[in-house]
Amino acid sequence: NNNNNVNSLLENDIKNGINRKLEIIDNCCIDIGNHIIQKTVNESCDRPLASVKALSNQYIKTNRPMPTEHSVYVPQLLAPFKKFCKFSEKIIEEKLRIEWTEKIVSLISQKFISVLQELRANTKKLEEMLKRLNNSATSTTQQSVNDSDKIIVQIYLDGNYFVQSVRELKIISDDFPSLIDLLTNVSEGEKILRP
């Protein structure tokens, strides 16, 4: 009887120890996965997001028309994310897949917002410099405002396409905070398109 109690206690201790170790291993795997995701997202976003910085070159003093569709870099920005979604669909449990998808969308959105804000600031500086360089401030101001408006509209179209594409995957909710934050950051373009 004493032996059975001792065996039972030992068996429970062993099971509990194993369960704790498995939990630690699971947490480590999730942490490693999170690290890999962050590193991969950072690396895969750098080239497409560099194209955002070039938007001012496309519109300042070029007489290009007002943009009507998203830039080509946006699908490139989304390509690794879409690959992940397709790949993970069958091999990663739903809860973890949603968690990682949310993390990826948050990381990409944050990087996107940061680059867009930098572009806006640089565009304003460029406008001010052009005003000072040109003797006829009124014509330069009018041209700069129009060029700036084009950049703001392009940013709006790009941000909306990004959000729409993520929502179409139907993995995370439409009101996911990072998506709403991105839409808020590009909303100025809608005011220009629909005064």
PDB file of C-alpha atoms in Angstrom:
ATOM      1  CA  ASN A   1       0.000   0.000   0.000  1.00  0.00           C
ATOM      2  CA  ASN A   2       2.831   2.377   0.913  1.00  0.00           C
ATOM      3  CA  ASN A   3       4.635   1.377  -2.279  1.00  0.00           C
ATOM      4  CA  ASN A   4       1.527   2.174  -4.330  1.00  0.00           C
ATOM      5  CA  ASN A   5       1.274   5.628  -2.706  1.00  0.00           C
ATOM      6  CA  VAL A   6       4.958   6.313  -3.302  1.00  0.00           C
ATOM      7  CA  ASN A   7       4.676   5.097  -6.907  1.00  0.00           C
ATOM      8  CA  SER A   8       1.581   7.210  -7.413  1.00  0.00           C
ATOM      9  CA  LEU A   9       3.302  10.304  -5.967  1.00  0.00           C
ATOM     10  CA  LEU A  10       6.404   9.687  -8.086  1.00  0.00           C
ATOM     11  CA  GLU A  11       4.290   9.171 -11.167  1.00  0.00           C
ATOM     12  CA  ASN A  12       2.411  12.451 -10.550  1.00  0.00           C
ATOM     13  CA  ASP A  13       5.666  14.324  -9.927  1.00  0.00           C
ATOM     14  CA  ILE A  14       7.165  12.940 -13.122  1.00  0.00           C
ATOM     15  CA  LYS A  15       4.025  13.827 -15.139  1.00  0.00           C
ATOM     16  CA  ASN A  16       3.964  17.340 -13.667  1.00  0.00           C
ATOM     17  CA  GLY A  17       7.679  17.785 -14.384  1.00  0.00           C
ATOM     18  CA  ILE A  18       7.265  16.610 -17.950  1.00  0.00           C
ATOM     19  CA  ASN A  19       4.240  18.880 -18.456  1.00  0.00           C
ATOM     20  CA  ARG A  20       6.195  21.872 -17.118  1.00  0.00           C
ATOM     21  CA  LYS A  21       9.112  21.078 -19.432  1.00  0.00           C
ATOM     22  CA  LEU A  22       6.759  20.727 -22.420  1.00  0.00           C
ATOM     23  CA  GLU A  23       5.196  24.075 -21.561  1.00  0.00           C
ATOM     24  CA  ILE A  24       8.658  25.660 -21.407  1.00  0.00           C
ATOM     25  CA  ILE A  25       9.520  24.106 -24.781  1.00  0.00           C
ATOM     26  CA  ASP A  26       6.243  25.385 -26.277  1.00  0.00           C
ATOM     27  CA  ASN A  27       6.950  28.891 -24.989  1.00  0.00           C
ATOM     28  CA  CYS A  28      10.490  28.747 -26.367  1.00  0.00           C
ATOM     29  CA  CYS A  29       9.161  27.649 -29.764  1.00  0.00           C
ATOM     30  CA  ILE A  30       6.694  30.551 -29.775  1.00  0.00           C
ATOM     31  CA  ASP A  31       9.461  32.977 -28.761  1.00  0.00           C
ATOM     32  CA  ILE A  32      11.732  31.628 -31.501  1.00  0.00           C
ATOM     33  CA  GLY A  33       8.857  31.858 -33.982  1.00  0.00           C
ATOM     34  CA  ASN A  34       8.175  35.453 -32.935  1.00  0.00           C
ATOM     35  CA  HIS A  35      11.849  36.333 -33.368  1.00  0.00           C
ATOM     36  CA  ILE A  36      12.001  34.706 -36.811  1.00  0.00           C
ATOM     37  CA  ILE A  37       8.820  36.499 -37.869  1.00  0.00           C
ATOM     38  CA  GLN A  38      10.130  39.863 -36.731  1.00  0.00           C
ATOM     39  CA  LYS A  39      13.474  39.369 -38.484  1.00  0.00           C
ATOM     40  CA  THR A  40      11.836  38.131 -41.685  1.00  0.00           C
ATOM     41  CA  VAL A  41       9.284  40.947 -41.748  1.00  0.00           C
ATOM     42  CA  ASN A  42      12.002  43.547 -41.215  1.00  0.00           C
ATOM     43  CA  GLU A  43      14.104  42.121 -44.027  1.00  0.00           C
ATOM     44  CA  SER A  44      11.214  41.638 -46.461  1.00  0.00           C
ATOM     45  CA  CYS A  45       9.797  45.148 -45.900  1.00  0.00           C
ATOM     46  CA  ASP A  46      12.971  47.129 -46.410  1.00  0.00           C
ATOM     47  CA  ARG A  47      13.124  47.061 -50.221  1.00  0.00           C
ATOM     48  CA  PRO A  48       9.429  47.763 -50.928  1.00  0.00           C
ATOM     49  CA  LEU A  49       9.307  50.489 -48.271  1.00  0.00           C
ATOM     50  CA  ALA A  50      12.333  52.169 -49.825  1.00  0.00           C
ATOM     51  CA  SER A  51      10.022  52.833 -52.791  1.00  0.00           C
ATOM     52  CA  VAL A  52       7.780  54.936 -50.549  1.00  0.00           C
ATOM     53  CA  LYS A  53      10.625  57.360 -50.013  1.00  0.00           C
ATOM     54  CA  ALA A  54      10.872  57.805 -53.772  1.00  0.00           C
ATOM     55  CA  LEU A  55       7.259  59.014 -54.113  1.00  0.00           C
ATOM     56  CA  SER A  56       8.331  62.627 -53.753  1.00  0.00           C
ATOM     57  CA  ASN A  57      10.641  62.195 -56.770  1.00  0.00           C
ATOM     58  CA  GLN A  58       7.668  60.961 -58.784  1.00  0.00           C
ATOM     59  CA  TYR A  59       5.520  64.015 -58.095  1.00  0.00           C
ATOM     60  CA  ILE A  60       7.559  67.076 -57.101  1.00  0.00           C
ATOM     61  CA  LYS A  61       8.114  69.254 -60.199  1.00  0.00           C
ATOM     62  CA  THR A  62       7.176  66.463 -62.638  1.00  0.00           C
ATOM     63  CA  ASN A  63       3.704  67.551 -63.807  1.00  0.00           C
ATOM     64  CA  ARG A  64       2.430  64.017 -63.318  1.00  0.00           C
ATOM     65  CA  PRO A  65      -1.341  63.700 -62.980  1.00  0.00           C
ATOM     66  CA  MET A  66      -3.115  62.973 -59.709  1.00  0.00           C
ATOM     67  CA  PRO A  67      -2.649  59.265 -58.886  1.00  0.00           C
ATOM     68  CA  THR A  68      -5.632  56.951 -59.272  1.00  0.00           C
ATOM     69  CA  GLU A  69      -4.305  53.594 -58.084  1.00  0.00           C
ATOM     70  CA  HIS A  70      -1.914  52.092 -55.575  1.00  0.00           C
ATOM     71  CA  SER A  71       1.845  51.965 -56.172  1.00  0.00           C
ATOM     72  CA  VAL A  72       3.571  48.819 -57.368  1.00  0.00           C
ATOM     73  CA  TYR A  73       5.518  48.455 -54.124  1.00  0.00           C
ATOM     74  CA  VAL A  74       2.383  47.640 -52.086  1.00  0.00           C
ATOM     75  CA  PRO A  75       1.847  44.131 -53.548  1.00  0.00           C
ATOM     76  CA  GLN A  76       5.597  43.549 -53.089  1.00  0.00           C
ATOM     77  CA  LEU A  77       5.238  44.583 -49.460  1.00  0.00           C
ATOM     78  CA  LEU A  78       2.370  42.128 -49.027  1.00  0.00           C
ATOM     79  CA  ALA A  79       3.893  39.179 -50.951  1.00  0.00           C
ATOM     80  CA  PRO A  80       5.879  37.604 -48.061  1.00  0.00           C
ATOM     81  CA  PHE A  81       2.893  38.067 -45.745  1.00  0.00           C
ATOM     82  CA  LYS A  82       0.550  36.354 -48.205  1.00  0.00           C
ATOM     83  CA  LYS A  83       3.055  33.504 -48.591  1.00  0.00           C
ATOM     84  CA  PHE A  84       3.098  33.084 -44.825  1.00  0.00           C
ATOM     85  CA  CYS A  85      -0.702  33.003 -44.707  1.00  0.00           C
ATOM     86  CA  LYS A  86      -0.912  30.348 -47.392  1.00  0.00           C
ATOM     87  CA  PHE A  87       1.932  28.289 -45.891  1.00  0.00           C
ATOM     88  CA  SER A  88       0.663  28.469 -42.327  1.00  0.00           C
ATOM     89  CA  GLU A  89      -2.906  27.584 -43.192  1.00  0.00           C
ATOM     90  CA  LYS A  90      -2.367  23.828 -43.010  1.00  0.00           C
ATOM     91  CA  ILE A  91       0.503  23.433 -40.565  1.00  0.00           C
ATOM     92  CA  ILE A  92       0.008  25.932 -37.758  1.00  0.00           C
ATOM     93  CA  GLU A  93      -2.869  25.716 -35.327  1.00  0.00           C
ATOM     94  CA  GLU A  94      -5.461  28.463 -35.811  1.00  0.00           C
ATOM     95  CA  LYS A  95      -4.834  30.324 -32.549  1.00  0.00           C
ATOM     96  CA  LEU A  96      -1.083  30.600 -33.150  1.00  0.00           C
ATOM     97  CA  ARG A  97      -1.639  31.449 -36.826  1.00  0.00           C
ATOM     98  CA  ILE A  98      -3.905  34.356 -35.878  1.00  0.00           C
ATOM     99  CA  GLU A  99      -1.436  35.518 -33.208  1.00  0.00           C
ATOM    100  CA  TRP A 100       1.464  35.481 -35.664  1.00  0.00           C
ATOM    101  CA  THR A 101      -0.627  37.106 -38.399  1.00  0.00           C
ATOM    102  CA  GLU A 102      -1.538  39.917 -36.009  1.00  0.00           C
ATOM    103  CA  LYS A 103       2.128  40.342 -35.114  1.00  0.00           C
ATOM    104  CA  ILE A 104       3.142  40.468 -38.794  1.00  0.00           C
ATOM    105  CA  VAL A 105       0.402  42.967 -39.688  1.00  0.00           C
ATOM    106  CA  SER A 106       1.362  45.120 -36.700  1.00  0.00           C
ATOM    107  CA  LEU A 107       5.043  45.110 -37.625  1.00  0.00           C
ATOM    108  CA  ILE A 108       4.440  45.896 -41.294  1.00  0.00           C
ATOM    109  CA  SER A 109       1.865  48.580 -40.445  1.00  0.00           C
ATOM    110  CA  GLN A 110       4.215  50.240 -37.950  1.00  0.00           C
ATOM    111  CA  LYS A 111       7.067  50.284 -40.461  1.00  0.00           C
ATOM    112  CA  PHE A 112       4.716  51.550 -43.172  1.00  0.00           C
ATOM    113  CA  ILE A 113       3.376  54.354 -40.957  1.00  0.00           C
ATOM    114  CA  SER A 114       6.890  55.359 -39.946  1.00  0.00           C
ATOM    115  CA  VAL A 115       8.045  55.626 -43.557  1.00  0.00           C
ATOM    116  CA  LEU A 116       4.884  57.527 -44.565  1.00  0.00           C
ATOM    117  CA  GLN A 117       5.371  60.036 -41.758  1.00  0.00           C
ATOM    118  CA  GLU A 118       8.994  60.504 -42.779  1.00  0.00           C
ATOM    119  CA  LEU A 119       7.904  61.063 -46.387  1.00  0.00           C
ATOM    120  CA  ARG A 120       5.374  63.699 -45.313  1.00  0.00           C
ATOM    121  CA  ALA A 121       7.993  65.529 -43.238  1.00  0.00           C
ATOM    122  CA  ASN A 122      10.564  65.414 -46.051  1.00  0.00           C
ATOM    123  CA  THR A 123       7.996  66.634 -48.572  1.00  0.00           C
ATOM    124  CA  LYS A 124       7.183  69.631 -46.383  1.00  0.00           C
ATOM    125  CA  LYS A 125      10.891  70.457 -46.062  1.00  0.00           C
ATOM    126  CA  LEU A 126      11.319  70.181 -49.829  1.00  0.00           C
ATOM    127  CA  GLU A 127       8.334  72.475 -50.418  1.00  0.00           C
ATOM    128  CA  GLU A 128       9.813  75.086 -48.092  1.00  0.00           C
ATOM    129  CA  MET A 129      13.169  74.875 -49.811  1.00  0.00           C
ATOM    130  CA  LEU A 130      11.563  75.265 -53.249  1.00  0.00           C
ATOM    131  CA  LYS A 131       9.646  78.324 -52.038  1.00  0.00           C
ATOM    132  CA  ARG A 132      12.861  79.973 -50.890  1.00  0.00           C
ATOM    133  CA  LEU A 133      14.749  79.138 -54.090  1.00  0.00           C
ATOM    134  CA  ASN A 134      12.143  80.500 -56.440  1.00  0.00           C
ATOM    135  CA  ASN A 135      11.596  84.237 -56.809  1.00  0.00           C
ATOM    136  CA  SER A 136       7.936  83.875 -57.676  1.00  0.00           C
ATOM    137  CA  ALA A 137       6.673  82.362 -54.437  1.00  0.00           C
ATOM    138  CA  THR A 138       3.030  82.278 -55.490  1.00  0.00           C
ATOM    139  CA  SER A 139       3.517  80.024 -58.520  1.00  0.00           C
ATOM    140  CA  THR A 140       5.888  77.743 -56.613  1.00  0.00           C
ATOM    141  CA  THR A 141       3.532  77.526 -53.681  1.00  0.00           C
ATOM    142  CA  GLN A 142       0.647  76.560 -55.932  1.00  0.00           C
ATOM    143  CA  GLN A 143       2.740  73.933 -57.724  1.00  0.00           C
ATOM    144  CA  SER A 144       4.154  72.560 -54.446  1.00  0.00           C
ATOM    145  CA  VAL A 145       0.731  72.281 -52.887  1.00  0.00           C
ATOM    146  CA  ASN A 146      -0.525  70.367 -55.915  1.00  0.00           C
ATOM    147  CA  ASP A 147       2.515  68.101 -55.898  1.00  0.00           C
ATOM    148  CA  SER A 148       2.144  67.550 -52.163  1.00  0.00           C
ATOM    149  CA  ASP A 149      -1.513  66.743 -52.643  1.00  0.00           C
ATOM    150  CA  LYS A 150      -0.544  64.131 -55.220  1.00  0.00           C
ATOM    151  CA  ILE A 151       1.876  62.538 -52.770  1.00  0.00           C
ATOM    152  CA  ILE A 152      -0.745  62.553 -50.012  1.00  0.00           C
ATOM    153  CA  VAL A 153      -3.296  60.954 -52.357  1.00  0.00           C
ATOM    154  CA  GLN A 154      -0.745  58.327 -53.414  1.00  0.00           C
ATOM    155  CA  ILE A 155      -0.083  57.518 -49.763  1.00  0.00           C
ATOM    156  CA  TYR A 156      -3.839  57.254 -49.200  1.00  0.00           C
ATOM    157  CA  LEU A 157      -4.298  54.871 -52.150  1.00  0.00           C
ATOM    158  CA  ASP A 158      -1.340  52.744 -51.037  1.00  0.00           C
ATOM    159  CA  GLY A 159      -2.448  52.526 -47.411  1.00  0.00           C
ATOM    160  CA  ASN A 160      -6.027  51.666 -48.352  1.00  0.00           C
ATOM    161  CA  TYR A 161      -4.908  48.970 -50.779  1.00  0.00           C
ATOM    162  CA  PHE A 162      -2.693  47.466 -48.084  1.00  0.00           C
ATOM    163  CA  VAL A 163      -5.545  47.386 -45.537  1.00  0.00           C
ATOM    164  CA  GLN A 164      -8.043  46.046 -48.078  1.00  0.00           C
ATOM    165  CA  SER A 165      -5.634  43.252 -49.095  1.00  0.00           C
ATOM    166  CA  VAL A 166      -5.049  42.225 -45.478  1.00  0.00           C
ATOM    167  CA  ARG A 167      -8.786  42.242 -44.752  1.00  0.00           C
ATOM    168  CA  GLU A 168      -9.490  40.071 -47.808  1.00  0.00           C
ATOM    169  CA  LEU A 169      -7.427  37.281 -46.221  1.00  0.00           C
ATOM    170  CA  LYS A 170     -10.066  37.097 -43.440  1.00  0.00           C
ATOM    171  CA  ILE A 171      -7.590  36.008 -40.780  1.00  0.00           C
ATOM    172  CA  ILE A 172      -7.785  38.995 -38.464  1.00  0.00           C
ATOM    173  CA  SER A 173     -10.702  41.279 -37.686  1.00  0.00           C
ATOM    174  CA  ASP A 174     -11.465  44.297 -39.859  1.00  0.00           C
ATOM    175  CA  ASP A 175     -11.085  46.588 -36.862  1.00  0.00           C
ATOM    176  CA  PHE A 176      -7.625  45.319 -35.927  1.00  0.00           C
ATOM    177  CA  PRO A 177      -5.865  48.315 -34.272  1.00  0.00           C
ATOM    178  CA  SER A 178      -2.837  48.388 -36.608  1.00  0.00           C
ATOM    179  CA  LEU A 179      -5.081  48.538 -39.662  1.00  0.00           C
ATOM    180  CA  ILE A 180      -7.182  51.319 -38.159  1.00  0.00           C
ATOM    181  CA  ASP A 181      -4.001  53.207 -37.215  1.00  0.00           C
ATOM    182  CA  LEU A 182      -2.703  52.941 -40.783  1.00  0.00           C
ATOM    183  CA  LEU A 183      -6.023  54.146 -42.226  1.00  0.00           C
ATOM    184  CA  THR A 184      -5.993  57.079 -39.805  1.00  0.00           C
ATOM    185  CA  ASN A 185      -2.470  58.001 -40.896  1.00  0.00           C
ATOM    186  CA  VAL A 186      -3.413  58.104 -44.583  1.00  0.00           C
ATOM    187  CA  SER A 187      -6.906  59.635 -44.261  1.00  0.00           C
ATOM    188  CA  GLU A 188      -5.743  63.100 -45.326  1.00  0.00           C
ATOM    189  CA  GLY A 189      -5.718  61.845 -48.926  1.00  0.00           C
ATOM    190  CA  GLU A 190      -9.442  61.139 -48.840  1.00  0.00           C
ATOM    191  CA  LYS A 191     -10.115  64.798 -48.011  1.00  0.00           C
ATOM    192  CA  ILE A 192      -8.193  65.812 -51.136  1.00  0.00           C
ATOM    193  CA  LEU A 193      -9.991  63.296 -53.363  1.00  0.00           C
ATOM    194  CA  ARG A 194     -13.431  64.000 -51.918  1.00  0.00           C
ATOM    195  CA  PRO A 195     -13.415  67.600 -50.642  1.00  0.00           C
TER     196      PRO A 195
END
